[in-house]
GROMACS .gro file of C-alpha atoms in nm:
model
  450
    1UNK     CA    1   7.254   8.838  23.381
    2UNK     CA    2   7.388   8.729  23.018
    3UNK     CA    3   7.250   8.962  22.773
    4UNK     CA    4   7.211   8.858  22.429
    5UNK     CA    5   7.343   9.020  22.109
    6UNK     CA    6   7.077   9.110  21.842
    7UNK     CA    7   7.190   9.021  21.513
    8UNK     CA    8   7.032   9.240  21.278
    9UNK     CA    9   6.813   9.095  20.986
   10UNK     CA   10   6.930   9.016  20.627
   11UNK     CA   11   6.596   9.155  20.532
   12UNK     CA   12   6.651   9.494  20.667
   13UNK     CA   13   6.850   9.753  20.433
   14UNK     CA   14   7.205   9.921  20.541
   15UNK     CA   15   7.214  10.263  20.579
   16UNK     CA   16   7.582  10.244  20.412
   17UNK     CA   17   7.414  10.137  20.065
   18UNK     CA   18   7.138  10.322  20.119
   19UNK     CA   19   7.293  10.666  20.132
   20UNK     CA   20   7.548  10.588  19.906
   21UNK     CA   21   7.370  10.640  19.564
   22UNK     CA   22   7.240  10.959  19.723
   23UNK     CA   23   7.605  11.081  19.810
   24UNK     CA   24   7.734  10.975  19.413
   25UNK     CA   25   7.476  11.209  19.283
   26UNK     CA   26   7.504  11.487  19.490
   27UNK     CA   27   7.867  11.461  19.399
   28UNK     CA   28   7.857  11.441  19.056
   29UNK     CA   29   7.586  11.766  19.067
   30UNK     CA   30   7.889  11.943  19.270
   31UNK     CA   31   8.116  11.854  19.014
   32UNK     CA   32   7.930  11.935  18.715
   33UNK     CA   33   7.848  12.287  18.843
   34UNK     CA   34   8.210  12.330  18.912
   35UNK     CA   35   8.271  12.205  18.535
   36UNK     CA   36   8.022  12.422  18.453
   37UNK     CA   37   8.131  12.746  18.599
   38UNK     CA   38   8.544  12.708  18.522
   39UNK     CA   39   8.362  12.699  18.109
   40UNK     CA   40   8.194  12.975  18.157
   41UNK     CA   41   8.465  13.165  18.273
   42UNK     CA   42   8.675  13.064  17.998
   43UNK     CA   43   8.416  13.064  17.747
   44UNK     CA   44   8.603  13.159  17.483
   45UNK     CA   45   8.861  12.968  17.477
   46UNK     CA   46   8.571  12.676  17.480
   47UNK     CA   47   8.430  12.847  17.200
   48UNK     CA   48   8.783  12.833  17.007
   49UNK     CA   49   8.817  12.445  17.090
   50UNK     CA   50   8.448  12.347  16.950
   51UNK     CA   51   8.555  12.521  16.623
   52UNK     CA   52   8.856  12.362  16.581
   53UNK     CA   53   8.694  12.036  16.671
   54UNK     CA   54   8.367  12.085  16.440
   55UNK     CA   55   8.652  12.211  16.132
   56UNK     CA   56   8.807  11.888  16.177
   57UNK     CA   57   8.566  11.676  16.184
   58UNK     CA   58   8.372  11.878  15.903
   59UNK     CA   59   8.427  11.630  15.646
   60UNK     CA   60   8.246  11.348  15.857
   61UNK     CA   61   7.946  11.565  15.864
   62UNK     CA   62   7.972  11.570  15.498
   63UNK     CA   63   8.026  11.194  15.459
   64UNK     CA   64   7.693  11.129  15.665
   65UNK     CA   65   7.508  11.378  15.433
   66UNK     CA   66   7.620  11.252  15.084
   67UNK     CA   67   7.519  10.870  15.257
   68UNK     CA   68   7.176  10.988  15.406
   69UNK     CA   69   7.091  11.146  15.064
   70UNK     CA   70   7.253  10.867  14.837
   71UNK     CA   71   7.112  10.597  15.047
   72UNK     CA   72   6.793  10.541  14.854
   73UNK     CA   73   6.975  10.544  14.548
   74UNK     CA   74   7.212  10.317  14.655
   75UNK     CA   75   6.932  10.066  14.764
   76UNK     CA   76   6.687  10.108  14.429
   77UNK     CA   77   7.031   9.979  14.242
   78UNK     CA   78   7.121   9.718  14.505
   79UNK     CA   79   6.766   9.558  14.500
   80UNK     CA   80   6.842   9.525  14.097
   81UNK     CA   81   7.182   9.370  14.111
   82UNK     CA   82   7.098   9.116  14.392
   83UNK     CA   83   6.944   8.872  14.197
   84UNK     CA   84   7.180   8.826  13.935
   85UNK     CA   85   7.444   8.806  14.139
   86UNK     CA   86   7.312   8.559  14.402
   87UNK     CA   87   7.235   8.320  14.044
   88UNK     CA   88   7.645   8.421  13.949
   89UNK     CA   89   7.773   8.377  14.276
   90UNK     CA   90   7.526   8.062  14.412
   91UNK     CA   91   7.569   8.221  14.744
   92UNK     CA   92   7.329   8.481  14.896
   93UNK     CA   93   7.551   8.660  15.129
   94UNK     CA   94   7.830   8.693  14.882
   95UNK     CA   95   7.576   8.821  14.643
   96UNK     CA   96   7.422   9.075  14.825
   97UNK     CA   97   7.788   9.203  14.944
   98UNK     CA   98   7.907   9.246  14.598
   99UNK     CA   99   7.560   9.427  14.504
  100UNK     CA  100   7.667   9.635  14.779
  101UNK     CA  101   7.970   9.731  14.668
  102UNK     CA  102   7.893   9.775  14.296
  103UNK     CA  103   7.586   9.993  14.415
  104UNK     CA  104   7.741  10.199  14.640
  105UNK     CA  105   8.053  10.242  14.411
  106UNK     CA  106   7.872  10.330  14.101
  107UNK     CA  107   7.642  10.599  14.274
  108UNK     CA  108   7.973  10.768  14.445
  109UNK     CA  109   8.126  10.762  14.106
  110UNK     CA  110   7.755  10.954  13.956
  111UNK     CA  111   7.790  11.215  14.193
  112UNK     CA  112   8.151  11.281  14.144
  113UNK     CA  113   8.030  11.305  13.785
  114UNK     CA  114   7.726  11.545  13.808
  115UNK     CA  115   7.990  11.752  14.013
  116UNK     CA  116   8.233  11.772  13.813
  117UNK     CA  117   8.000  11.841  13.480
  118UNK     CA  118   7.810  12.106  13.726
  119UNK     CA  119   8.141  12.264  13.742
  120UNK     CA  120   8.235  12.255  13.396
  121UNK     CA  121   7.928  12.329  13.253
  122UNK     CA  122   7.698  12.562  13.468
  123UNK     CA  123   7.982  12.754  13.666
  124UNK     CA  124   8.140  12.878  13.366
  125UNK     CA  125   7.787  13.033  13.237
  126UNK     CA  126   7.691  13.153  13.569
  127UNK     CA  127   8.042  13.354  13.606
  128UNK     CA  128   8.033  13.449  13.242
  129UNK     CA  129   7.699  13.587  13.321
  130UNK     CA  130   7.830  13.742  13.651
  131UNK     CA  131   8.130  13.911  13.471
  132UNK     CA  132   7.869  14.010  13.165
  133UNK     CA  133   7.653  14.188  13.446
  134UNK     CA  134   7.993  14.337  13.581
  135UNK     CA  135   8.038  14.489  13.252
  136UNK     CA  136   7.705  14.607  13.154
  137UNK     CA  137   7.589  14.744  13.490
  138UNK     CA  138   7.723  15.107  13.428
  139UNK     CA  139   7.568  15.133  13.104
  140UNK     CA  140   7.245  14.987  13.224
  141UNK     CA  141   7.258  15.205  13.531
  142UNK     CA  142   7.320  15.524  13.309
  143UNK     CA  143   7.009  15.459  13.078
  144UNK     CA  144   6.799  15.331  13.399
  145UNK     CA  145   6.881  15.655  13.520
  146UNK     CA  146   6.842  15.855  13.186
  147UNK     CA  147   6.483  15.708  13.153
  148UNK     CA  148   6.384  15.816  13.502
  149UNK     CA  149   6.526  16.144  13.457
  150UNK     CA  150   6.329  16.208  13.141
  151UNK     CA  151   5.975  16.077  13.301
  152UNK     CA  152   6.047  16.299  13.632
  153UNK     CA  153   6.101  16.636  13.423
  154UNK     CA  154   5.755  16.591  13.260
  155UNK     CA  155   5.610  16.614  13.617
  156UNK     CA  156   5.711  16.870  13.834
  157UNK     CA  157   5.571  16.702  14.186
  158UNK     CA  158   5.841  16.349  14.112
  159UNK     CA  159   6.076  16.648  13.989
  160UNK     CA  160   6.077  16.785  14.352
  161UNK     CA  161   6.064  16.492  14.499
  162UNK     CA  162   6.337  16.330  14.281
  163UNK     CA  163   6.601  16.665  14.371
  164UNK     CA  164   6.505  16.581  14.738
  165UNK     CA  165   6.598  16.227  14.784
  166UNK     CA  166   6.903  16.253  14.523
  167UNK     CA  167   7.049  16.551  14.750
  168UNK     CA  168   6.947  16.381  15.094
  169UNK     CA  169   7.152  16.062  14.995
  170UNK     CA  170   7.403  16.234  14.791
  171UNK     CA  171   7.658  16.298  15.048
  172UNK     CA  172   7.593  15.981  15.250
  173UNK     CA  173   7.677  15.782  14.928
  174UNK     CA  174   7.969  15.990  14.858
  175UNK     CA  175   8.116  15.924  15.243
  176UNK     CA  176   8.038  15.552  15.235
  177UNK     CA  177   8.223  15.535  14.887
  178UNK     CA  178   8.501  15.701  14.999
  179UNK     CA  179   8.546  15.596  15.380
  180UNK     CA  180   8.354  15.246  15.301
  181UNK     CA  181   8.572  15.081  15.024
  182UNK     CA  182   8.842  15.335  14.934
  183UNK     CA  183   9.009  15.285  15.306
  184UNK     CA  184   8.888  14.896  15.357
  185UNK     CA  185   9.069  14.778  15.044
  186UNK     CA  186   9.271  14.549  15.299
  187UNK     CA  187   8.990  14.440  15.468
  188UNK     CA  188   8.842  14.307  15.099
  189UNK     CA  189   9.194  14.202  15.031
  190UNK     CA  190   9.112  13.964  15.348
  191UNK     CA  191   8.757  13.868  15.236
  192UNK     CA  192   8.893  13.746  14.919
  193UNK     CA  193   9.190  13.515  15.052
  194UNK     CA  194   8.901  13.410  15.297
  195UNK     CA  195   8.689  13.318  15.026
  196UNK     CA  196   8.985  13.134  14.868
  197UNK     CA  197   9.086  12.906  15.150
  198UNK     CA  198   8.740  12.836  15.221
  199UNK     CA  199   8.701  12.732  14.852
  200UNK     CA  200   8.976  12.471  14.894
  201UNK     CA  201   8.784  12.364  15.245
  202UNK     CA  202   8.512  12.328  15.066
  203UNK     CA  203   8.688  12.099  14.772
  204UNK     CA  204   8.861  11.904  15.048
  205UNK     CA  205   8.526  11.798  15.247
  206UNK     CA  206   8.401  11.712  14.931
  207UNK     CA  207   8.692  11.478  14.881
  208UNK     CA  208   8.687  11.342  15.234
  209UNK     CA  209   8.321  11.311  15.216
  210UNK     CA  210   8.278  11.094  14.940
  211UNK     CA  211   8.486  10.840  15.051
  212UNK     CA  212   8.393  10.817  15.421
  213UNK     CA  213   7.995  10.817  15.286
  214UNK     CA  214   8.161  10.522  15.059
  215UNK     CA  215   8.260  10.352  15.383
  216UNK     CA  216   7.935  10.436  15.569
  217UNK     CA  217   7.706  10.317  15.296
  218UNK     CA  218   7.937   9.972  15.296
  219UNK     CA  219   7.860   9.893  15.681
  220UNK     CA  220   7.528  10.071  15.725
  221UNK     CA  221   7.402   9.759  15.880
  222UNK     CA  222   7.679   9.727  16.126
  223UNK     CA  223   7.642  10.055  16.257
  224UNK     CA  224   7.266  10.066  16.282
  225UNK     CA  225   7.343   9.745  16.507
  226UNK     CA  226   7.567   9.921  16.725
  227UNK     CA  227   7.372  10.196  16.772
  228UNK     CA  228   7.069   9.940  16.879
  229UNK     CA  229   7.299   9.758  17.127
  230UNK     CA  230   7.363  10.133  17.307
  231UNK     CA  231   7.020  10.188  17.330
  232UNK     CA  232   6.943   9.822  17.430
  233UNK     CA  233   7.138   9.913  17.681
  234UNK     CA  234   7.074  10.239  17.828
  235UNK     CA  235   6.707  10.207  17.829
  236UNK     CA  236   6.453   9.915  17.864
  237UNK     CA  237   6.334   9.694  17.592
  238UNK     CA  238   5.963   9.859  17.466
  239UNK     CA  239   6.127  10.224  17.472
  240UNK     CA  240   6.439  10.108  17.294
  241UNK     CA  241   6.185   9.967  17.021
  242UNK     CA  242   5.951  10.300  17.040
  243UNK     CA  243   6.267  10.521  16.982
  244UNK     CA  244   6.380  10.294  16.682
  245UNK     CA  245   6.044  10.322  16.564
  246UNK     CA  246   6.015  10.675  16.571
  247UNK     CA  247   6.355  10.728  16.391
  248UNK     CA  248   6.206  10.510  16.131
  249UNK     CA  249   5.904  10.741  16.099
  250UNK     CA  250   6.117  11.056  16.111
  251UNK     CA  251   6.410  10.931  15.846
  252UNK     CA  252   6.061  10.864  15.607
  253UNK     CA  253   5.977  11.223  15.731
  254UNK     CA  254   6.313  11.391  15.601
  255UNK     CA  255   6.394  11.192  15.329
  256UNK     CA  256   6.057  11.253  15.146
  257UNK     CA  257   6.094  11.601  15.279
  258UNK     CA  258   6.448  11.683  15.114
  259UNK     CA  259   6.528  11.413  14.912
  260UNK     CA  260   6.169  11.524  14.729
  261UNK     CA  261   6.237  11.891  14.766
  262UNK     CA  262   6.580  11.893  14.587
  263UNK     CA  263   6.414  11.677  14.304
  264UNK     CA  264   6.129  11.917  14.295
  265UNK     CA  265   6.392  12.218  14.261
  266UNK     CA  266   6.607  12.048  13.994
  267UNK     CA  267   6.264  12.018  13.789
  268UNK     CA  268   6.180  12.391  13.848
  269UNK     CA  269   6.549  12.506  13.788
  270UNK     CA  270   6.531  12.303  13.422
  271UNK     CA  271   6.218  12.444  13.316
  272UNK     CA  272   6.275  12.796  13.432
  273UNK     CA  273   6.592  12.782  13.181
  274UNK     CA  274   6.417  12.663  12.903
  275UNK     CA  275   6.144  12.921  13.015
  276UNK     CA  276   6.396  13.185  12.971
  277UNK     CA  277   6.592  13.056  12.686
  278UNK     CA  278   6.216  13.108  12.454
  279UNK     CA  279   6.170  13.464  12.591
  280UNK     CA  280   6.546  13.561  12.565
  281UNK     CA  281   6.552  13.705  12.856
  282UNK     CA  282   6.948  13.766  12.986
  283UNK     CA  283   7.169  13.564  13.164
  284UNK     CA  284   6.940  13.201  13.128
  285UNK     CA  285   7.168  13.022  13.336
  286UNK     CA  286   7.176  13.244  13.610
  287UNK     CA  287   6.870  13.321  13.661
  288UNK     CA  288   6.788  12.903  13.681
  289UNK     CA  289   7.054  12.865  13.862
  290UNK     CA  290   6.913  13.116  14.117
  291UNK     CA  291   6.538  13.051  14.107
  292UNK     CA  292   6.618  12.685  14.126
  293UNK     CA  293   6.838  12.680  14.424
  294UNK     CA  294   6.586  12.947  14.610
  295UNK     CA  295   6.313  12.728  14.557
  296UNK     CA  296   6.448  12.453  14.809
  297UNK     CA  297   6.337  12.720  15.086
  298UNK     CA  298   5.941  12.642  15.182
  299UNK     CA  299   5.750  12.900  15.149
  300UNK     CA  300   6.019  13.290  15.118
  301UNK     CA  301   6.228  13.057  14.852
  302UNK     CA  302   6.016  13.169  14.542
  303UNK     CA  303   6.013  13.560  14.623
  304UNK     CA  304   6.383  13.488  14.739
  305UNK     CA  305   6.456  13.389  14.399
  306UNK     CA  306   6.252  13.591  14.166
  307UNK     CA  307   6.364  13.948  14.306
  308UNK     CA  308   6.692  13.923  14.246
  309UNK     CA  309   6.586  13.750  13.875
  310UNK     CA  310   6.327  14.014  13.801
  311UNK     CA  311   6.594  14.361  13.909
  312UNK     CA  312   6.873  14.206  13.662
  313UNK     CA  313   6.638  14.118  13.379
  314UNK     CA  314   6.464  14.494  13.474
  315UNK     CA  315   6.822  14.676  13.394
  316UNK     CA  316   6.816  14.539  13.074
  317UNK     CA  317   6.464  14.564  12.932
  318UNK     CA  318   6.167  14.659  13.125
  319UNK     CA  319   5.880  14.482  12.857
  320UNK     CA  320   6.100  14.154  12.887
  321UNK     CA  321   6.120  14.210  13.304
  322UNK     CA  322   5.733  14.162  13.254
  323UNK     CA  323   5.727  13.873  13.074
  324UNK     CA  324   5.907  13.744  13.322
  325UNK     CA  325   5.747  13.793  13.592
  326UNK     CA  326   5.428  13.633  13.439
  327UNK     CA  327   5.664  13.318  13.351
  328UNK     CA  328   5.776  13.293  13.721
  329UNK     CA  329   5.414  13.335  13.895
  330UNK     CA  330   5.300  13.053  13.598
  331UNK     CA  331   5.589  12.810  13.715
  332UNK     CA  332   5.531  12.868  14.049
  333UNK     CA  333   5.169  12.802  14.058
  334UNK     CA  334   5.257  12.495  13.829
  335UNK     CA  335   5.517  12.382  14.139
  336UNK     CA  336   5.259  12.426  14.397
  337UNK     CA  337   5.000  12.290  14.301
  338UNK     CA  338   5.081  11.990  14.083
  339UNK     CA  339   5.501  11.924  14.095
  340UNK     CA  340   5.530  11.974  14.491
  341UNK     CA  341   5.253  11.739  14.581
  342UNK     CA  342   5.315  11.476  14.325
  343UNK     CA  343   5.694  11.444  14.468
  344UNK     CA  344   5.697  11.594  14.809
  345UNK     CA  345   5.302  11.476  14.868
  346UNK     CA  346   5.145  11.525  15.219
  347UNK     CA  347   5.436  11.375  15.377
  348UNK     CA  348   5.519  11.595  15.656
  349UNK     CA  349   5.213  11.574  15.860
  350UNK     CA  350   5.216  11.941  15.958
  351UNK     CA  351   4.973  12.208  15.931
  352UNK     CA  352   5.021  12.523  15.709
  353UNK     CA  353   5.047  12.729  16.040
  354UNK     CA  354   5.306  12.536  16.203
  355UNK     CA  355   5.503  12.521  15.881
  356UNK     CA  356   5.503  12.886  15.891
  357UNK     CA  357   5.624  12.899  16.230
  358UNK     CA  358   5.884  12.637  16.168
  359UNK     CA  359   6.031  12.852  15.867
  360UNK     CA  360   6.078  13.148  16.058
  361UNK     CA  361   6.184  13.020  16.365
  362UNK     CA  362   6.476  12.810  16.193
  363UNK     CA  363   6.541  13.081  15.969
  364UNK     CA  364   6.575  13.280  16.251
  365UNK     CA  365   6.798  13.112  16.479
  366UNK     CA  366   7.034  12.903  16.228
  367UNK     CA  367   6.979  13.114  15.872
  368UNK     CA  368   6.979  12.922  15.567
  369UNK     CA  369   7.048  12.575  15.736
  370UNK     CA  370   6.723  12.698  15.953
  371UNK     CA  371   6.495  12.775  15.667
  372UNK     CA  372   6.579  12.420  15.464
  373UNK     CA  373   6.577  12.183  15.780
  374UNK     CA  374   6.318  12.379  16.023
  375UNK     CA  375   5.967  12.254  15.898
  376UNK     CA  376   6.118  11.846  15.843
  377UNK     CA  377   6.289  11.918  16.206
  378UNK     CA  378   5.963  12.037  16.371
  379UNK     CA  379   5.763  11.816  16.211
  380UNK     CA  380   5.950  11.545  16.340
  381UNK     CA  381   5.941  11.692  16.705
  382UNK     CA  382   5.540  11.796  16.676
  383UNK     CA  383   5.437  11.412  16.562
  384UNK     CA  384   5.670  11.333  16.841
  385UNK     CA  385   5.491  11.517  17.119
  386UNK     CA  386   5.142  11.433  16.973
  387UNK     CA  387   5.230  11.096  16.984
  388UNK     CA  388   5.348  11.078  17.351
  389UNK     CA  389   5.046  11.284  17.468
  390UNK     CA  390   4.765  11.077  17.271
  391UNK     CA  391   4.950  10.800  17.432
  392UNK     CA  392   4.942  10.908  17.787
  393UNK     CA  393   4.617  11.023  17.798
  394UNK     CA  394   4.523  10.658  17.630
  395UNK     CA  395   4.621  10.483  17.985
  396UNK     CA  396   4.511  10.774  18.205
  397UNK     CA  397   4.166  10.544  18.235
  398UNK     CA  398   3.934  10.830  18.053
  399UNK     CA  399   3.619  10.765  17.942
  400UNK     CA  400   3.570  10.717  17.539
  401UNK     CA  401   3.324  10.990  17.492
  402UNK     CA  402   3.629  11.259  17.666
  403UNK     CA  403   3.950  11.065  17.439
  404UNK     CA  404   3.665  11.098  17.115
  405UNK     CA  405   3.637  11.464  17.227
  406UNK     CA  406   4.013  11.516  17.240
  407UNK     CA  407   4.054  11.330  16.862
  408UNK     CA  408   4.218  11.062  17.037
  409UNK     CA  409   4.111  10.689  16.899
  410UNK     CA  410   4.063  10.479  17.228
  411UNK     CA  411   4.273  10.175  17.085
  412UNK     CA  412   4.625  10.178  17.031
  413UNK     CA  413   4.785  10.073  16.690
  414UNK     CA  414   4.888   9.695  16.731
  415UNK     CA  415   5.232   9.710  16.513
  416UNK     CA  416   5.360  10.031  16.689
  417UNK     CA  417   5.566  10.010  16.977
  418UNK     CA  418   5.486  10.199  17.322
  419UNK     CA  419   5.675  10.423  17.524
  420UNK     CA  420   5.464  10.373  17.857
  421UNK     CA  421   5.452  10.015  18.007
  422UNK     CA  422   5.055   9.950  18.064
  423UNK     CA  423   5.208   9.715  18.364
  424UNK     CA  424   5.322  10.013  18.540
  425UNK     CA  425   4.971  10.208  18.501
  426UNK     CA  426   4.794   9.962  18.630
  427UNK     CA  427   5.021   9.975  18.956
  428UNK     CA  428   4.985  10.315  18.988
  429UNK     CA  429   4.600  10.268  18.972
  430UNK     CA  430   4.590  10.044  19.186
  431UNK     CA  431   4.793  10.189  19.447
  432UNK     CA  432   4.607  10.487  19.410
  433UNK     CA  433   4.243  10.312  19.478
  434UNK     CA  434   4.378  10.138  19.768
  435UNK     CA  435   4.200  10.172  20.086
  436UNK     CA  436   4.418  10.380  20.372
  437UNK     CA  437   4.388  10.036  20.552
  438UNK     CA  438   4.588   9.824  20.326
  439UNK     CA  439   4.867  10.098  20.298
  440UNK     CA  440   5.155   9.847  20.372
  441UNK     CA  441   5.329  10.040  20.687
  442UNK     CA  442   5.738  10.127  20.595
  443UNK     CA  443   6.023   9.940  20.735
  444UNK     CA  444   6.185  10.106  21.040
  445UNK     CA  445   6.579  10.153  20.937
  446UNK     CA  446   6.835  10.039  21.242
  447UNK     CA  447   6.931  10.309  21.455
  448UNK     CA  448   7.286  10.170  21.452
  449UNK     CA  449   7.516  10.032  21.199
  450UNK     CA  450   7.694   9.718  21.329
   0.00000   0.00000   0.00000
């Protein structure tokens, strides 16, 4: 009896390309675990290579601050020249390339400017003022101390007080003066060529900087197009658009967050010197320099600012100290509630609580870089997450009266993009309210491979 050979089916899948995707990825798991472990247990000579690479690429960092910050400056000029030089040039693409140049080439050469007249003008003052604090400190000190001395001996309760906390930190002060910077005068030898060298890294990313944000503002367009293509490619088409959406909405989000904050603290920096320039108060330009740079923190930055400004105008006259504390609660209010929201505005989208919260957690975790960028970088991620959710629940087939309860509108803006593909909701609906009888039954694999 002949027996016939069954040819298997072109319809029915091979184990061998079946199994294979699972084998790649249990694989690469294995692998990366095995990565993961051999840097862990040389983690710090991982941690040594990430500096070196962050230090040399430092000045790229730099170059894509200076451009993110410049960039609206450069386009406000660009939109100006454009015209004229499409009429000069009769040809639009020629035009707007030379308006490109010229605008990006005369707002490098601004900057370089304001730095270089920041350093000749303001950094002299503020280290004449530094040295004049230097100077007068002792003397100051001595009739601080004189004064006290003179209102504790007309009451005998601070006078017992006073002899108990002067010989409680006596000898503590005495040790730390001796053992603290007598025998560390290396170690503050080492500080100082530290600061030095990181003064010339400092000049040097500036250099770099400038002319790679030069280069960056030049071919903006080309790189925002090769950035699309990646994501074009990675992911599908509607969340490649809701992503470049959503960067839109968050570069509008920092921008008027920083851009509108350093404007705002310029403002308050210039009017707290002429502030202090009419009530003579010491060191003007210090002080402004101080208060205005403090007031880029949200929130700590004006208390930040006017301790410091209050204890060095104290030392030198007490009546003037008061003045100038009235001066700096005045020009704060002023900032708060007319400057700030005039340039920053309600940008942000975030409530006061989470701003809070955003403040101290990135002041907590990354320090000053936390406390400038935390609320703009949380903002971004709550809107983010609010976004996503409102959206989800939008397909998740609930009735208006529960989305109107949630402060969700039940109709999705037209001109935004969505993450979620409605198509693929309404296949997992319908799967889901398919009767057990119309359950398609699964394909039996082959038991052997031919």
């Amino acid at each position: 009896m002949k027996t016939t050979k069954k040819r298997r089916s072109s319809n029915t899948p091979s184990l061998r390309y079946d199994l294979f995707p699972r084998g790649l990825a249990a694989f690469l798991v294995l692998a990366c675990a095995i990565i993961f472990y051999f840097l862990l247990l040389n983690f710090d000579q991982v941690q040594s290579f990430f500096e070196d690479v962050f230090r040399a690429i430092a000045p790229v960092f730099t170059g894509l601050l200076f451009a993110y910050l410049l960039n609206p400056a450069v386009v406000m000029l660009e939109k100006h020249l454009a015209k004229p030089l499409n009429r000069r040039f009769k040809n639009s693409s020629k035009g707007k390339k030379t308006a490109r140049i010229i605008s990006t080439f005369v707002t490098v050469i601004a900057v370089v400017c304001l730095i270089v007249l920041l350093f000749v003008l303001v950094v002299p003052e503020v280290a004449g003022s530094i040295t004049a604090i230097a100077g007068e400190l002792p003397n100051d000190l001595g009739e601080f101390t004189d004064t006290v001395n003179q209102k504790v001996q007309n009451n005998s309760r601070l006078s017992a007080l006073y002899s108990l906390v002067s010989n409680y930190l006596a000898e503590p002060l005495e040790n730390w003066a001796n053992s603290g910077i007598l025998n560390n005068a290396s170690v503050w030898v080492g500080y100082l060529a530290s600061g030095i060298m990181g003064a010339f890294n400092l000049v040097y990313n500036l250099c770099v900087g400038l002319i790679i944000c030069f280069y960056l503002l030049i071919g903006k367009e080309r790189f925002m197009r090769q950035g699309g293509k990646i994501l074009y490619v990675l992911l599908k088409p509607n969340r490649a658009d809701w992503i470049l959406h959503r960067l839109n909405g968050a570069n509008r989000t920092f921008s008027s967050a920083i851009l509108g904050k350093i404007l705002d603290s310029i403002i308050i920096g210039m009017l707290c010197f002429i502030g202090v320039v009419i009530l003579h108060t010491p060191y003007p330009a210090l002080i402004a320099v101080i208060v205005g740079v403090t007031n880029v923190i949200p929130f700590f930055g004006p208390f930040i600012g006017a301790i410091p400004s209050t204890l060095l105008v104290l030392m030198h006259d007490p009546v003037k100290a008061l003045y100038f504390v009235i001066f700096i609660v005045v020009l704060q209010q002023f900032d708060c509630n007319i400057l700030d929201p005039k340039i920053v505005g309600g940008s942000i989208g975030l409530p006061a609580f989470w701003s809070l919260f955003a403040c101290l957690l990135g002041g907590g975790l990354f320090g000053l870089v936390g406390l400038l960028l935390g609320v703009p970088t949380f903002a971004v991620l709550y809107n983010l997450c609010k976004e996503l959710i409102d959206e989800r629940l939008r397909f998740s087939k609930l009735p208006p009266e529960t989305l109107d309860k949630l402060g969700i509108k039940p109709e999705l803006n037209p001109n935004a993009p969505s993450f979620f593909d409605p198509d693929e909701f309404d296949e997992e609906q319908a799967v889901v309210e398919m009767p057990l009888s119309e359950v398609p039954e699964t394909t039996e694999l082959p038991q052997k491979i031919e």
